[in-house]
Amino acid sequence: MQIDTADLLDRFLRYVQIDTRSDDRSPTTPSTPGQWDLLRLLEQEMKKLGLTDVTLTEHGYALATLPATSKRETPVIAWFAHVDTATNLPGAAKPIVHRAYDGRPIVLPDDPTQRLTPETTPFLREAVGHDIITASGTTLLGADDKSGVATVMAAVRHLLRHPEIPHGPIRICFNPDEEIARGMTKLDLAQLGAACGYTLDGSGPGEIDFETFSADAAVLEIQGVASHPGWAKDVMVNAARLAGRFLAALPPDQSPERTDGRAGFIHPLECTASSEHAKVRMILRDFERDGLAAKRALLEKLAADLRAAEPRAIITLTFTEQYRNMRYWLEQDMRPVEFAQEAVRRAGLAPKSSAIRGGTDGSNLTQRGLPAPNIFCGMHEVHSQREWVSLQDMAKAVETLVHLAQVWEEHSA
């Protein structure tokens, strides 16, 4: 299968130069205006390609339909990719294409301390000879998830240019705010109208994911007692000190920096504090419901201990459910996963799966009744200045989607 890699690369380079960093403090959806810029661009590009039912909803979901070429009654499937980038770094990349990567260290020019080497980035060993795209060293590249966006657009374009390939109707959805766990909260599944979906938000070639973390957010707020420090004895209750005591009590062996594999964690994202008021924002992650519940219970105990130690402080701890492990639902019917694995094999790759130490929009979709495994699109070192992607791996993801459309059509018989 001949994928137009020049078009694929051109799309990706254009998308990553738009700053679409999301903002979890914003009450709007999308949470930032830059996401609207990319969504409107995608809306126009989908119309230009010739897709039907192109719609940009009031909450920033760019939807369209790739009409069927098969006369068989085939289930409607959907392809998803999110337009936002992570909150921790600027999102307007200056992309650099490293043609025919030769295996030597890649030094990012705007910050030479940022280096990619096969020793520190093992996946680079598998990409020798590939065209590697990075940012310049001070921003995200945005491959998470603009490599997914470009992959979907390229697959749609390929199928439109090859109407001889039989497939059923395919719905396209580009969505905002995945990075702040709001990616699917305002998507109308009835408006989408699909029986199964696939997120393009994975890493290495051949990866098909059907297990994610379960996730909660937590916020601890402490209201102290104000006093002039010169006359504070037995009067002041210092909220900043209490927040520090709480943070020090978090078990180090349950931190992200000390866990891997199937171990979950409690991660303090941010602490703002004065002597009068403090707030600690956290995320909780575990693959199992019981493990997540245990982490909630631990935080509740630490908050109770703090109240007992200083009863004059007002201490509140609140939790917000973010998403749940999609394995709980997908394992009841593994056909969407099996069809994706077959598509990977047809693309000449070996399918592989692992438990994602993170989440995808598929977690929320699957929990809501739309099974949505996750498919690779080549991204690596995400959420860092060293983020990179292989053009050849993105092309394999495009090929996988084209085969996936055919697999669904064949099984509809």
Coordinates of C-alpha atoms in Angstrom, one line a residue:
M1 CA 0.0 0.0 0.0
Q2 CA 1.5 3.4 -1.1
I3 CA 0.8 6.1 1.5
D4 CA 1.4 9.7 0.4
T5 CA 4.0 10.5 3.1
A6 CA 4.6 14.0 1.7
D7 CA 1.0 15.0 2.3
L8 CA 1.1 13.3 5.7
L9 CA 4.2 15.2 6.7
D10 CA 2.9 18.5 5.4
R11 CA -0.3 18.1 7.5
F12 CA 1.6 17.2 10.6
L13 CA 4.0 20.1 10.3
R14 CA 1.2 22.6 9.9
Y15 CA -0.8 21.3 12.8
V16 CA 2.1 21.3 15.4
Q17 CA 2.8 25.0 14.8
I18 CA -0.6 25.9 16.2
D19 CA -0.5 26.3 20.0
T20 CA -3.3 24.1 21.4
R21 CA -2.2 23.7 24.9
S22 CA -5.2 23.0 27.2
D23 CA -5.9 24.7 30.5
D24 CA -7.6 22.8 33.4
R25 CA -8.4 26.1 35.1
S26 CA -10.6 27.2 32.3
P27 CA -14.4 26.6 32.6
T28 CA -14.9 26.5 28.8
T29 CA -14.9 23.7 26.3
P30 CA -12.5 23.8 24.5
S31 CA -10.5 25.3 27.4
T32 CA -8.3 27.5 25.2
P33 CA -8.8 29.5 22.0
G34 CA -5.8 27.9 20.2
Q35 CA -7.8 24.6 20.0
W36 CA -10.5 26.4 18.1
D37 CA -7.9 27.5 15.6
L38 CA -7.0 24.0 14.8
L39 CA -10.5 22.7 14.9
R40 CA -11.7 25.3 12.4
L41 CA -8.8 24.4 10.2
L42 CA -9.7 20.8 10.3
E43 CA -13.3 21.6 9.6
Q44 CA -12.3 23.4 6.4
E45 CA -9.9 20.6 5.4
M46 CA -12.5 17.9 5.8
K47 CA -14.9 19.9 3.6
K48 CA -12.2 20.4 1.0
L49 CA -11.5 16.6 1.0
G50 CA -15.1 15.9 0.3
L51 CA -16.4 14.4 3.5
T52 CA -20.1 14.7 4.3
D53 CA -21.9 15.9 7.4
V54 CA -19.0 18.2 8.4
T55 CA -20.0 19.9 11.7
L56 CA -18.1 21.9 14.3
T57 CA -20.2 21.8 17.5
E58 CA -20.5 24.5 20.0
H59 CA -18.2 22.6 22.4
G60 CA -15.4 22.0 19.9
Y61 CA -16.1 18.6 18.3
A62 CA -15.2 18.5 14.6
L63 CA -17.3 15.8 13.1
A64 CA -17.6 14.4 9.6
T65 CA -18.6 11.2 7.7
L66 CA -16.6 9.2 5.3
P67 CA -19.4 7.6 3.2
A68 CA -19.4 3.8 2.7
T69 CA -18.1 2.3 -0.5
S70 CA -19.5 -1.2 0.3
K71 CA -23.0 -2.3 -0.4
R72 CA -23.0 -4.5 2.7
E73 CA -24.7 -3.3 5.8
T74 CA -21.6 -2.5 7.9
P75 CA -21.5 -1.1 11.4
V76 CA -20.5 2.6 11.6
I77 CA -17.0 2.9 13.2
A78 CA -15.4 6.1 14.4
W79 CA -11.8 7.4 14.4
F80 CA -10.8 9.9 17.1
A81 CA -7.8 12.2 17.7
H82 CA -7.5 15.0 20.2
V83 CA -6.3 18.5 19.2
D84 CA -5.0 19.7 22.5
T85 CA -1.5 19.3 23.9
A86 CA -0.3 18.9 27.5
T87 CA -0.4 21.8 29.9
N88 CA 3.2 21.6 31.2
L89 CA 5.0 23.2 28.2
P90 CA 4.3 25.7 25.4
G91 CA 2.5 24.1 22.5
A92 CA 3.5 26.1 19.4
A93 CA 6.4 24.0 18.0
K94 CA 9.1 24.9 15.6
P95 CA 9.3 21.4 14.0
I96 CA 12.5 20.0 12.6
V97 CA 12.7 17.1 10.2
H98 CA 15.8 14.9 10.6
R99 CA 15.9 13.0 7.3
A100 CA 17.2 9.4 7.2
Y101 CA 18.2 9.4 10.9
D102 CA 21.7 7.9 11.2
G103 CA 21.7 6.8 14.8
R104 CA 23.7 9.6 16.2
P105 CA 22.5 11.9 19.1
I106 CA 19.9 14.5 18.1
V107 CA 20.6 17.8 19.7
L108 CA 17.7 20.3 19.8
P109 CA 19.1 23.7 18.8
D110 CA 17.1 26.0 21.0
D111 CA 18.2 24.2 24.2
P112 CA 21.3 22.0 23.5
T113 CA 20.8 20.3 26.9
Q114 CA 17.8 18.5 25.3
R115 CA 19.3 15.5 23.5
L116 CA 17.9 12.3 22.1
T117 CA 20.2 9.3 22.0
P118 CA 19.6 5.6 21.4
E119 CA 21.0 5.0 24.9
T120 CA 18.4 7.2 26.6
T121 CA 15.6 6.7 24.1
P122 CA 15.7 3.0 23.0
F123 CA 12.9 3.4 20.4
L124 CA 15.4 5.5 18.4
R125 CA 17.3 2.3 17.6
E126 CA 14.3 1.0 15.7
A127 CA 14.0 4.2 13.8
V128 CA 17.4 4.4 12.1
G129 CA 16.8 5.3 8.5
H130 CA 13.5 6.9 9.3
D131 CA 12.6 10.6 9.0
I132 CA 12.4 11.8 12.6
I133 CA 10.4 15.0 13.5
T134 CA 11.3 16.9 16.7
A135 CA 10.6 20.3 18.1
S136 CA 13.5 22.8 18.6
G137 CA 14.0 22.2 22.3
T138 CA 11.8 24.7 24.3
T139 CA 8.3 23.5 23.5
L140 CA 6.3 20.3 23.0
L141 CA 6.3 18.9 19.5
G142 CA 2.6 18.2 19.9
A143 CA 2.8 14.7 18.4
D144 CA 0.5 13.8 21.3
D145 CA -1.9 13.9 19.6
K146 CA -1.3 15.8 16.3
S147 CA 0.3 12.7 14.9
G148 CA -3.1 11.1 15.5
V149 CA -4.9 14.0 13.8
A150 CA -2.6 13.8 10.8
T151 CA -2.9 10.0 10.6
V152 CA -6.7 10.2 10.6
M153 CA -6.7 12.9 7.9
A154 CA -4.2 11.0 5.8
A155 CA -6.2 7.7 6.1
V156 CA -9.4 9.5 5.1
R157 CA -7.7 11.1 2.1
H158 CA -6.3 7.7 1.0
L159 CA -9.7 6.1 1.2
L160 CA -11.4 8.9 -0.7
R161 CA -8.7 8.6 -3.5
H162 CA -9.3 4.8 -3.6
P163 CA -13.0 4.2 -3.8
E164 CA -12.3 0.6 -4.9
I165 CA -11.4 -0.2 -1.3
P166 CA -14.6 -1.6 0.3
H167 CA -15.5 -0.2 3.7
G168 CA -18.5 0.9 5.6
P169 CA -19.4 4.4 6.9
I170 CA -16.7 5.9 9.1
R171 CA -17.3 8.8 11.4
I172 CA -14.5 11.2 12.2
C173 CA -14.2 13.1 15.4
F174 CA -11.5 15.6 16.4
N175 CA -12.0 16.7 20.0
P176 CA -10.6 19.1 22.6
D177 CA -9.2 18.8 26.1
E178 CA -8.1 15.2 26.3
E179 CA -5.0 16.2 28.3
I180 CA -7.2 17.6 31.1
A181 CA -9.5 14.5 31.2
R182 CA -12.4 16.4 29.6
G183 CA -12.0 15.1 26.1
M184 CA -15.4 13.4 25.7
T185 CA -17.5 14.9 28.4
K186 CA -19.6 17.0 26.1
L187 CA -19.7 14.7 23.0
D188 CA -23.2 13.6 22.1
L189 CA -22.8 9.9 21.3
A190 CA -26.2 9.9 19.5
Q191 CA -24.9 12.7 17.2
L192 CA -21.7 10.7 16.6
G193 CA -23.8 7.7 15.7
A194 CA -21.1 5.0 15.8
A195 CA -21.1 1.4 17.1
C196 CA -17.4 1.3 17.8
G197 CA -14.5 3.7 17.9
Y198 CA -10.7 3.9 17.9
T199 CA -8.6 6.6 19.3
L200 CA -5.3 7.4 17.5
D201 CA -3.3 8.2 20.6
G202 CA -0.7 5.5 21.0
S203 CA 3.1 5.1 20.7
G204 CA 5.1 2.4 18.9
P205 CA 4.2 0.6 15.7
G206 CA 1.8 -2.3 16.2
E207 CA 0.5 -1.1 19.5
I208 CA -3.2 -1.7 20.2
D209 CA -4.2 -0.7 23.8
F210 CA -7.3 -1.9 25.6
E211 CA -6.3 -1.3 29.2
T212 CA -5.7 2.1 30.9
F213 CA -5.3 3.5 34.4
S214 CA -8.5 4.4 36.3
A215 CA -8.2 8.0 37.4
D216 CA -9.5 10.4 40.0
A217 CA -8.5 14.0 40.8
A218 CA -8.3 15.2 44.4
V219 CA -8.1 18.7 46.0
L220 CA -7.1 19.4 49.6
E221 CA -8.0 22.9 50.9
I222 CA -6.8 24.2 54.2
Q223 CA -8.2 27.4 55.8
G224 CA -5.9 28.6 58.6
V225 CA -6.3 31.3 61.2
A226 CA -4.8 34.7 60.4
S227 CA -2.8 36.7 62.9
H228 CA -0.1 39.3 63.1
P229 CA 3.1 37.3 63.3
G230 CA 4.3 39.4 66.2
W231 CA 1.4 38.3 68.4
A232 CA 0.7 35.0 66.8
K233 CA 1.5 32.6 69.7
D234 CA -1.5 30.3 70.3
V235 CA -3.5 32.2 67.8
M236 CA -2.2 31.7 64.2
V237 CA -2.8 28.5 62.4
N238 CA -0.4 28.4 59.4
A239 CA -2.1 26.8 56.4
A240 CA 1.2 26.6 54.5
R241 CA 2.8 24.5 57.2
L242 CA -0.1 22.2 57.4
A243 CA 0.0 21.7 53.6
G244 CA 3.7 20.9 53.9
R245 CA 3.0 18.3 56.6
F246 CA 0.3 16.7 54.4
L247 CA 2.7 16.5 51.4
A248 CA 5.5 15.1 53.6
A249 CA 3.1 12.3 54.8
L250 CA 2.4 11.1 51.3
P251 CA 4.1 7.7 50.9
P252 CA 7.1 8.0 48.6
D253 CA 6.7 4.5 47.2
Q254 CA 3.3 5.6 45.7
S255 CA 4.8 8.4 43.7
P256 CA 5.1 8.5 39.9
E257 CA 8.9 8.7 40.1
R258 CA 9.0 5.4 42.1
T259 CA 6.4 3.3 40.3
D260 CA 6.2 1.5 37.0
G261 CA 4.4 -1.5 35.5
R262 CA 1.0 -2.1 37.1
A263 CA 1.7 0.0 40.2
G264 CA -0.5 3.1 40.6
F265 CA 0.4 6.4 42.3
I266 CA -0.7 9.6 44.1
H267 CA 0.8 12.6 42.4
P268 CA 0.6 16.2 43.8
L269 CA 0.4 18.4 40.7
E270 CA 0.4 21.8 42.4
C271 CA 0.5 23.4 45.8
T272 CA -0.4 27.0 46.4
A273 CA -0.1 28.3 49.9
S274 CA -0.1 31.3 52.2
S275 CA -0.3 31.3 56.0
E276 CA -4.1 31.8 55.7
H277 CA -5.0 29.4 52.9
A278 CA -3.5 26.5 51.0
K279 CA -4.6 24.2 48.2
V280 CA -3.0 21.0 47.0
R281 CA -4.2 19.6 43.7
M282 CA -3.5 15.9 43.1
I283 CA -4.2 13.0 40.7
L284 CA -4.7 9.4 41.7
R285 CA -4.0 6.5 39.3
D286 CA -4.5 2.7 39.6
F287 CA -5.4 -0.1 37.2
E288 CA -7.9 -1.6 39.5
R289 CA -11.0 -0.1 41.2
D290 CA -9.9 -1.5 44.6
G291 CA -6.4 0.1 44.3
L292 CA -8.0 3.5 43.4
A293 CA -10.3 3.2 46.4
A294 CA -7.4 2.5 48.7
K295 CA -5.6 5.6 47.5
R296 CA -8.7 7.7 48.2
A297 CA -8.9 6.1 51.7
L298 CA -5.2 6.9 52.3
L299 CA -5.8 10.6 51.5
E300 CA -8.9 10.7 53.7
K301 CA -6.8 9.3 56.6
L302 CA -4.1 11.9 56.1
A303 CA -6.7 14.7 56.1
A304 CA -8.3 13.3 59.2
D305 CA -4.9 13.1 60.9
L306 CA -4.3 16.8 60.0
R307 CA -7.7 17.8 61.4
A308 CA -6.9 16.0 64.7
A309 CA -3.5 17.6 64.9
E310 CA -5.0 21.1 64.3
P311 CA -8.7 21.2 65.0
R312 CA -8.9 25.0 64.5
A313 CA -8.1 24.6 60.8
I314 CA -10.9 24.0 58.3
I315 CA -9.7 21.1 56.1
T316 CA -11.7 19.8 53.1
L317 CA -10.8 17.0 50.7
T318 CA -12.8 16.5 47.6
F319 CA -12.5 13.9 44.8
T320 CA -13.6 14.0 41.2
E321 CA -13.9 10.9 39.0
Q322 CA -12.0 11.3 35.7
Y323 CA -12.1 8.0 33.9
R324 CA -12.0 4.3 34.4
N325 CA -10.0 1.4 33.0
M326 CA -11.6 0.5 29.6
R327 CA -10.6 -3.1 30.0
Y328 CA -13.6 -3.7 32.3
W329 CA -15.9 -3.3 29.3
L330 CA -13.8 -4.3 26.4
E331 CA -13.0 -7.7 27.9
Q332 CA -16.7 -8.5 27.6
D333 CA -16.4 -8.3 23.8
M334 CA -12.9 -8.3 22.4
R335 CA -13.9 -8.1 18.7
P336 CA -12.9 -4.4 18.3
V337 CA -9.5 -5.2 19.7
E338 CA -9.2 -8.4 17.5
F339 CA -10.1 -6.5 14.4
A340 CA -7.5 -3.9 15.1
Q341 CA -4.9 -6.6 15.7
E342 CA -5.8 -8.1 12.3
A343 CA -5.4 -4.7 10.6
V344 CA -1.9 -4.4 12.2
R345 CA -0.9 -7.8 10.9
R346 CA -2.1 -6.8 7.4
A347 CA 0.1 -3.7 7.7
G348 CA 3.1 -6.0 8.2
L349 CA 3.5 -5.4 11.9
A350 CA 3.2 -7.6 15.0
P351 CA 0.4 -6.5 17.2
K352 CA 1.3 -5.8 20.8
S353 CA -0.6 -4.5 23.8
S354 CA 0.3 -3.2 27.2
A355 CA -1.4 -1.6 30.1
I356 CA -1.2 2.2 29.5
R357 CA 0.2 4.2 32.4
G358 CA -2.2 6.9 31.5
G359 CA -5.6 7.3 29.9
T360 CA -7.1 8.0 26.5
D361 CA -10.5 9.4 25.4
G362 CA -11.4 5.8 24.8
S363 CA -11.6 5.2 28.5
N364 CA -14.5 7.6 28.8
L365 CA -16.1 6.5 25.5
T366 CA -15.9 2.8 26.5
Q367 CA -17.4 3.4 29.9
R368 CA -20.2 5.3 28.3
G369 CA -21.0 2.4 26.0
L370 CA -18.9 3.0 22.9
P371 CA -16.0 0.5 22.8
A372 CA -12.9 2.4 21.8
P373 CA -9.4 0.7 21.9
N374 CA -6.3 2.8 21.2
I375 CA -4.1 2.6 18.1
F376 CA -0.5 3.6 17.7
C377 CA 0.5 6.7 15.8
G378 CA 4.2 6.8 16.5
M379 CA 4.7 9.4 19.2
H380 CA 7.5 9.1 21.8
E381 CA 8.9 11.1 24.8
V382 CA 5.5 12.9 25.1
H383 CA 5.0 15.8 27.5
S384 CA 8.6 16.7 27.1
Q385 CA 10.8 18.9 25.0
R386 CA 12.3 15.7 23.6
E387 CA 9.0 14.5 22.1
W388 CA 9.5 13.0 18.6
V389 CA 7.7 10.9 16.0
S390 CA 8.8 8.9 13.0
L391 CA 7.1 9.7 9.7
Q392 CA 7.4 6.1 8.6
D393 CA 5.6 5.0 11.8
M394 CA 2.8 7.5 11.1
A395 CA 2.5 6.1 7.6
K396 CA 2.1 2.6 9.1
A397 CA -0.6 3.9 11.3
V398 CA -2.4 5.3 8.2
E399 CA -2.0 1.9 6.6
T400 CA -3.4 0.2 9.7
L401 CA -6.5 2.4 9.6
V402 CA -7.1 1.6 5.9
H403 CA -6.9 -2.1 6.6
L404 CA -9.1 -1.7 9.7
A405 CA -11.9 -0.2 7.6
Q406 CA -11.7 -3.3 5.3
V407 CA -11.6 -5.8 8.2
W408 CA -14.9 -4.3 9.6
E409 CA -16.5 -4.5 6.1
E410 CA -15.4 -8.2 5.7
H411 CA -16.7 -9.2 9.1
S412 CA -20.1 -7.6 8.4
A413 CA -20.9 -10.5 6.2

